[in-house]
Short mmCIF file of N, CA and C in Angstrom, two decimals:
data_model
loop_
_atom_site.label_atom_id
_atom_site.label_comp_id
_atom_site.label_asym_id
_atom_site.label_seq_id
_atom_site.Cartn_x
_atom_site.Cartn_y
_atom_site.Cartn_z
N MET A 1 -1.77 -7.47 13.66
CA MET A 1 -2.96 -7.54 14.00
C MET A 1 -4.19 -5.90 13.29
N THR A 2 -5.56 -6.86 12.96
CA THR A 2 -6.52 -5.61 12.80
C THR A 2 -7.52 -5.54 13.54
N VAL A 3 -8.06 -4.83 12.88
CA VAL A 3 -10.25 -5.05 13.54
C VAL A 3 -10.95 -3.94 12.94
N GLU A 4 -12.07 -4.55 12.68
CA GLU A 4 -13.12 -4.49 11.88
C GLU A 4 -13.86 -3.73 12.15
N TRP A 5 -14.20 -2.49 11.49
CA TRP A 5 -15.39 -1.75 12.60
C TRP A 5 -15.80 -1.37 11.12
N GLY A 6 -17.22 -1.46 11.14
CA GLY A 6 -17.83 -0.89 10.06
C GLY A 6 -17.53 -0.83 8.86
N GLY A 7 -17.08 -2.18 8.38
CA GLY A 7 -16.45 -2.79 7.02
C GLY A 7 -14.58 -1.85 7.00
N ARG A 8 -14.47 -1.43 7.54
CA ARG A 8 -13.27 -1.34 7.90
C ARG A 8 -12.10 -1.58 8.81
N TYR A 9 -10.87 -1.95 8.24
CA TYR A 9 -9.71 -2.48 9.07
C TYR A 9 -9.28 -1.70 9.57
N TYR A 10 -8.60 -1.71 10.91
CA TYR A 10 -7.10 -0.55 11.13
C TYR A 10 -6.51 -1.74 11.96
N GLY A 11 -5.26 -1.66 11.24
CA GLY A 11 -4.23 -1.92 11.11
C GLY A 11 -3.08 -0.91 13.32
N ALA A 12 -2.84 -1.12 13.36
CA ALA A 12 -1.55 -0.53 14.54
C ALA A 12 -1.64 1.14 14.01
N LEU A 13 -1.61 1.35 12.74
CA LEU A 13 -1.65 2.42 12.71
C LEU A 13 -2.72 3.26 11.28
N MET A 14 -2.73 2.93 10.66
CA MET A 14 -3.52 2.50 9.86
C MET A 14 -4.86 1.82 9.25
N ASN A 15 -5.62 3.29 8.09
CA ASN A 15 -6.60 3.18 7.66
C ASN A 15 -7.19 2.62 6.88
N ILE A 16 -7.64 0.33 6.93
CA ILE A 16 -7.40 -0.21 4.95
C ILE A 16 -9.01 -0.42 5.06
N GLU A 17 -9.31 0.07 3.76
CA GLU A 17 -10.74 0.29 3.37
C GLU A 17 -11.14 -1.26 1.96
N VAL A 18 -11.54 -2.54 2.51
CA VAL A 18 -11.18 -3.13 1.12
C VAL A 18 -13.27 -3.04 0.56
N LYS A 19 -13.51 -2.61 -0.48
CA LYS A 19 -14.17 -2.62 -1.40
C LYS A 19 -14.84 -4.21 -2.43
N GLY A 20 -16.09 -4.25 -2.43
CA GLY A 20 -16.33 -5.05 -3.93
C GLY A 20 -17.07 -4.14 -5.22
N LYS A 21 -16.97 -3.74 -6.36
CA LYS A 21 -17.47 -3.36 -7.45
C LYS A 21 -18.43 -4.02 -7.78
N GLY A 22 -19.40 -3.82 -8.11
CA GLY A 22 -19.96 -5.20 -8.82
C GLY A 22 -20.07 -6.86 -7.71
N MET A 23 -19.10 -6.53 -7.08
CA MET A 23 -19.42 -8.17 -5.91
C MET A 23 -19.24 -8.01 -4.73
N ASP A 24 -19.43 -9.69 -4.35
CA ASP A 24 -18.78 -9.29 -2.48
C ASP A 24 -17.79 -10.01 -2.28
N VAL A 25 -16.82 -8.42 -1.39
CA VAL A 25 -15.34 -10.07 -0.90
C VAL A 25 -15.56 -10.62 -0.35
N GLY A 26 -15.03 -11.95 -0.04
CA GLY A 26 -15.92 -12.60 0.81
C GLY A 26 -14.58 -12.54 1.91
N ASP A 27 -14.27 -13.15 3.09
CA ASP A 27 -13.73 -12.82 3.47
C ASP A 27 -12.43 -13.05 3.69
N ALA A 28 -12.28 -14.11 3.39
CA ALA A 28 -11.51 -14.71 2.84
C ALA A 28 -9.76 -13.11 2.29
N LEU A 29 -10.19 -13.59 1.05
CA LEU A 29 -9.68 -12.05 0.32
C LEU A 29 -9.80 -11.18 1.14
N ARG A 30 -10.30 -10.54 2.20
CA ARG A 30 -10.74 -9.37 3.12
C ARG A 30 -9.43 -9.23 4.15
N GLY A 31 -9.35 -10.69 4.07
CA GLY A 31 -8.41 -10.81 5.37
C GLY A 31 -7.04 -10.89 4.79
N HIS A 32 -6.74 -11.71 3.86
CA HIS A 32 -5.64 -11.35 2.73
C HIS A 32 -5.48 -9.99 3.26
N ILE A 33 -6.08 -9.18 2.15
CA ILE A 33 -5.36 -8.68 1.28
C ILE A 33 -5.33 -7.43 2.46
N THR A 34 -6.10 -7.14 3.10
CA THR A 34 -5.49 -5.96 4.89
C THR A 34 -4.70 -7.12 5.77
N ASN A 35 -4.47 -8.13 5.60
CA ASN A 35 -3.01 -8.63 6.67
C ASN A 35 -1.44 -8.21 5.75
N ALA A 36 -2.33 -8.55 4.62
CA ALA A 36 -0.29 -8.51 3.52
C ALA A 36 -0.36 -7.13 3.31
N LEU A 37 -1.01 -5.71 2.97
CA LEU A 37 -1.06 -4.12 3.04
C LEU A 37 -0.56 -3.97 3.83
N SER A 38 -0.69 -4.44 5.75
CA SER A 38 -0.80 -3.48 6.04
C SER A 38 1.00 -3.97 6.69
N GLU A 39 0.97 -4.74 6.90
CA GLU A 39 2.59 -6.13 6.51
C GLU A 39 3.45 -5.16 6.48
N HIS A 40 3.35 -4.64 5.07
CA HIS A 40 4.28 -3.71 4.34
C HIS A 40 4.21 -2.57 4.67
N LEU A 41 3.12 -2.14 4.93
CA LEU A 41 2.64 -0.94 5.10
C LEU A 41 3.22 -0.15 5.94
N THR A 42 3.12 -1.15 7.25
CA THR A 42 3.85 -0.94 8.42
C THR A 42 5.65 -0.48 8.27
N HIS A 43 6.29 -1.68 7.39
CA HIS A 43 7.75 -1.90 7.75
C HIS A 43 8.12 -0.28 6.38
N TYR A 44 7.35 0.02 6.10
CA TYR A 44 8.12 1.65 5.66
C TYR A 44 7.32 2.39 6.15
N PHE A 45 6.31 3.02 6.73
CA PHE A 45 5.85 4.43 7.76
C PHE A 45 5.59 3.60 8.74
N GLU A 46 6.08 4.80 9.84
CA GLU A 46 5.81 4.85 10.97
C GLU A 46 4.00 5.15 11.24
N ARG A 47 4.08 5.77 10.32
CA ARG A 47 2.14 7.01 10.24
C ARG A 47 2.00 6.87 10.64
N SER A 48 0.76 7.38 10.60
CA SER A 48 -0.48 6.15 9.81
C SER A 48 -1.11 7.15 9.11
N LEU A 49 -1.88 6.29 7.47
CA LEU A 49 -1.80 6.66 6.44
C LEU A 49 -3.54 5.51 6.14
N ASP A 50 -3.83 6.04 5.67
CA ASP A 50 -4.63 6.33 4.87
C ASP A 50 -4.69 4.65 3.25
N ALA A 51 -5.58 3.23 2.92
CA ALA A 51 -5.85 2.62 1.73
C ALA A 51 -6.47 2.75 1.25
N HIS A 52 -6.90 2.59 0.62
CA HIS A 52 -8.38 2.57 0.15
C HIS A 52 -8.08 1.15 -1.60
N VAL A 53 -9.15 -0.34 -1.14
CA VAL A 53 -8.79 -1.25 -2.87
C VAL A 53 -9.74 -2.07 -2.43
N THR A 54 -10.16 -1.53 -4.64
CA THR A 54 -11.25 -2.35 -5.20
C THR A 54 -10.70 -2.59 -6.01
N VAL A 55 -11.63 -4.67 -5.46
CA VAL A 55 -11.52 -5.50 -6.32
C VAL A 55 -13.28 -5.41 -7.20
N SER A 56 -12.46 -5.70 -8.66
CA SER A 56 -13.70 -5.88 -9.32
C SER A 56 -14.11 -7.24 -10.46
N LYS A 57 -14.58 -7.37 -10.88
CA LYS A 57 -14.22 -8.11 -11.78
C LYS A 57 -15.13 -8.20 -13.28
N GLN A 58 -15.08 -8.14 -14.07
CA GLN A 58 -15.46 -7.95 -16.06
C GLN A 58 -15.03 -9.43 -16.57
N ASN A 59 -16.30 -9.52 -16.93
CA ASN A 59 -16.14 -10.95 -17.55
C ASN A 59 -15.43 -12.49 -17.08
N SER A 60 -14.27 -12.77 -16.84
CA SER A 60 -13.72 -13.31 -16.30
C SER A 60 -12.25 -13.16 -15.62
N ALA A 61 -12.18 -11.95 -15.82
CA ALA A 61 -11.21 -11.20 -15.35
C ALA A 61 -11.05 -9.87 -14.14
N PHE A 62 -10.06 -10.39 -13.45
CA PHE A 62 -10.03 -9.75 -11.64
C PHE A 62 -9.36 -8.64 -11.70
N THR A 63 -9.76 -7.04 -12.01
CA THR A 63 -9.28 -5.48 -11.64
C THR A 63 -8.98 -5.84 -9.97
N VAL A 64 -8.20 -4.86 -9.55
CA VAL A 64 -7.43 -4.73 -7.99
C VAL A 64 -7.23 -3.22 -8.67
N ASP A 65 -8.36 -2.43 -7.83
CA ASP A 65 -7.40 -0.69 -7.59
C ASP A 65 -7.27 -0.53 -6.38
N MET A 66 -6.17 0.35 -6.18
CA MET A 66 -5.09 0.67 -5.06
C MET A 66 -5.05 1.39 -4.48
N THR A 67 -5.15 2.39 -3.61
CA THR A 67 -4.79 3.80 -3.56
C THR A 67 -3.93 3.49 -1.99
N ALA A 68 -2.79 4.66 -1.46
CA ALA A 68 -2.18 5.13 -0.15
C ALA A 68 -1.49 5.98 -0.64
N HIS A 69 -2.58 6.76 1.13
CA HIS A 69 -2.42 7.89 0.83
C HIS A 69 -1.18 8.44 1.89
N VAL A 70 0.39 8.90 2.15
CA VAL A 70 1.11 9.14 2.42
C VAL A 70 1.64 10.48 2.17
N PRO A 71 2.55 10.74 3.24
CA PRO A 71 2.13 12.24 3.53
C PRO A 71 3.05 13.57 2.56
N GLY A 72 1.83 13.82 1.62
CA GLY A 72 2.55 14.42 0.63
C GLY A 72 2.02 14.12 -0.79
N GLU A 73 2.14 13.30 -0.69
CA GLU A 73 1.38 11.89 -2.15
C GLU A 73 0.18 11.00 -1.78
N ILE A 74 0.10 10.60 -3.35
CA ILE A 74 -1.01 9.69 -2.80
C ILE A 74 -1.08 8.76 -3.78
N LEU A 75 0.03 7.82 -3.49
CA LEU A 75 0.50 6.57 -4.14
C LEU A 75 -1.15 5.82 -5.09
N ALA A 76 -0.87 4.87 -6.34
CA ALA A 76 -1.78 4.10 -6.62
C ALA A 76 -1.37 3.41 -7.88
N ALA A 77 -2.53 2.29 -8.24
CA ALA A 77 -1.19 0.89 -8.47
C ALA A 77 -2.47 -0.10 -8.85
N SER A 78 -2.55 -0.39 -9.79
CA SER A 78 -3.57 -1.73 -10.10
C SER A 78 -2.31 -3.21 -10.50
N GLY A 79 -3.97 -4.31 -10.75
CA GLY A 79 -3.42 -5.44 -10.80
C GLY A 79 -4.63 -6.03 -12.16
N GLU A 80 -4.36 -6.98 -13.13
CA GLU A 80 -5.00 -7.69 -13.90
C GLU A 80 -4.61 -9.10 -13.72
N ALA A 81 -5.95 -9.61 -13.30
CA ALA A 81 -5.67 -11.96 -13.23
C ALA A 81 -6.93 -11.88 -13.49
N GLU A 82 -6.67 -13.80 -14.18
CA GLU A 82 -7.88 -14.74 -13.73
C GLU A 82 -8.26 -14.82 -12.20
N ASP A 83 -7.15 -14.07 -11.50
CA ASP A 83 -7.83 -15.11 -10.47
C ASP A 83 -7.36 -13.29 -9.67
N ALA A 84 -8.08 -13.05 -8.33
CA ALA A 84 -8.51 -12.11 -6.92
C ALA A 84 -7.12 -12.02 -6.42
N TYR A 85 -6.34 -13.11 -5.99
CA TYR A 85 -5.72 -13.25 -5.05
C TYR A 85 -4.35 -13.02 -5.99
N ALA A 86 -4.01 -13.11 -7.07
CA ALA A 86 -3.11 -13.04 -8.28
C ALA A 86 -2.69 -11.39 -9.02
N ALA A 87 -4.19 -10.66 -8.51
CA ALA A 87 -4.40 -9.00 -9.72
C ALA A 87 -4.24 -8.69 -8.44
N TYR A 88 -4.47 -8.79 -6.85
CA TYR A 88 -4.23 -8.11 -5.21
C TYR A 88 -2.75 -8.50 -5.67
N ASP A 89 -1.76 -8.97 -6.08
CA ASP A 89 -0.32 -9.45 -5.74
C ASP A 89 0.28 -8.40 -6.84
N MET A 90 0.09 -8.57 -8.00
CA MET A 90 0.67 -7.41 -9.22
C MET A 90 0.43 -5.93 -8.33
N ALA A 91 -0.76 -5.58 -8.09
CA ALA A 91 -1.07 -4.26 -7.73
C ALA A 91 -0.28 -4.34 -6.51
N GLN A 92 -0.06 -4.86 -5.76
CA GLN A 92 0.56 -4.53 -4.21
C GLN A 92 2.08 -4.67 -5.14
N ALA A 93 2.67 -4.77 -5.60
CA ALA A 93 4.42 -5.05 -5.65
C ALA A 93 4.67 -3.83 -6.99
N LYS A 94 3.06 -3.22 -7.56
CA LYS A 94 3.59 -1.80 -8.43
C LYS A 94 3.39 -0.47 -6.74
N LEU A 95 2.84 -0.95 -6.31
CA LEU A 95 2.27 -0.16 -5.15
C LEU A 95 3.75 -0.54 -4.16
N LEU A 96 4.61 -1.00 -3.92
CA LEU A 96 5.20 -1.17 -3.15
C LEU A 96 7.00 -0.61 -3.46
N THR A 97 6.62 -0.59 -5.52
CA THR A 97 7.24 -0.13 -6.40
C THR A 97 7.48 1.32 -6.20
N GLN A 98 6.37 2.01 -5.34
CA GLN A 98 6.37 3.21 -5.19
C GLN A 98 6.58 4.21 -4.12
N VAL A 99 6.56 2.90 -3.51
CA VAL A 99 6.35 2.44 -2.03
C VAL A 99 8.23 3.42 -1.79
N LYS A 100 9.19 2.81 -2.02
CA LYS A 100 9.69 2.67 -2.52
C LYS A 100 10.63 3.70 -2.31
N LYS A 101 10.78 4.00 -3.83
CA LYS A 101 11.04 5.10 -4.67
C LYS A 101 10.19 6.49 -3.52
N TYR A 102 9.17 6.85 -3.34
CA TYR A 102 8.49 7.57 -1.84
C TYR A 102 9.80 8.22 -1.10
N LYS A 103 9.81 6.84 -0.20
CA LYS A 103 10.89 6.66 0.53
C LYS A 103 12.61 7.23 -0.16
N SER A 104 12.73 6.42 -0.55
CA SER A 104 14.07 6.79 -0.98
C SER A 104 13.82 8.48 -1.28
N LYS A 105 13.09 9.10 -2.08
CA LYS A 105 13.61 10.81 -1.61
C LYS A 105 13.04 11.15 -0.50
N LEU A 106 12.73 10.86 0.19
CA LEU A 106 12.42 11.58 1.66
C LEU A 106 14.10 10.81 2.87
N THR A 107 14.81 9.68 2.44
CA THR A 107 15.80 9.99 3.54
C THR A 107 16.98 10.74 2.30
N ASP A 108 17.75 11.21 3.66
CA ASP A 108 18.98 12.04 3.34
C ASP A 108 19.92 10.63 3.11
N HIS A 109 20.87 10.50 1.02
CA HIS A 109 21.93 9.85 1.40
C HIS A 109 23.05 10.10 1.81
N HIS A 110 22.59 11.67 1.58
CA HIS A 110 24.63 11.85 1.75
C HIS A 110 24.55 12.54 3.23
N LYS A 111 24.13 11.82 4.32
CA LYS A 111 23.83 11.97 5.94
C LYS A 111 25.67 11.48 6.72
N ASP A 112 25.80 11.15 6.25
CA ASP A 112 27.03 10.33 6.15
C ASP A 112 28.22 11.29 6.20
N GLU A 113 27.98 11.58 4.56
CA GLU A 113 29.74 11.74 4.27
C GLU A 113 30.00 13.09 4.77
N VAL A 114 31.62 12.89 4.97
CA VAL A 114 32.98 13.57 5.06
C VAL A 114 32.84 14.85 4.51
N PRO A 115 33.05 15.76 4.34
CA PRO A 115 33.43 17.02 3.40
C PRO A 115 34.65 16.97 3.20
N SER A 116 35.18 16.71 2.02
CA SER A 116 36.66 16.59 1.83
C SER A 116 37.49 17.49 2.27
N LYS A 117 37.52 18.41 2.17
CA LYS A 117 38.03 19.99 2.47
C LYS A 117 37.59 20.77 3.29
N VAL A 118 37.44 21.39 4.60
CA VAL A 118 37.13 22.20 4.87
C VAL A 118 37.63 23.91 5.06
N ILE A 119 37.53 24.75 4.08
CA ILE A 119 37.93 25.71 3.98
C ILE A 119 37.70 26.77 5.55
N SER A 120 38.41 27.51 6.01
CA SER A 120 38.69 27.80 7.35
C SER A 120 38.24 29.38 7.29
N ALA A 121 38.33 30.42 7.89
CA ALA A 121 38.46 31.57 7.03
C ALA A 121 39.02 32.30 8.33
#
């Protein structure tokens, strides 16, 4: 569930800001970005976090720049295409790759490993 307040959208645990640079971002695109981003990020993070998405258009191409503020880091990605939705999808794919890599660093991959030999003193 997302709630709009003052141009920002608040999901269950996150603050997503969607802005247009030199253009107006329509409600349909804003809703698509907010719902998709909150769904994917809440899958990986239980804590609250901020995300900023900027949509711009130059000539016939749309550019989507996004940042996600996660504990200890700021992840950034961008995508460019002739369609705003396609540009967002490209940027989101890049951001999710970074999120997976970030979460992999935090995961203890050796937690179930049993030592092969215990030396007693």
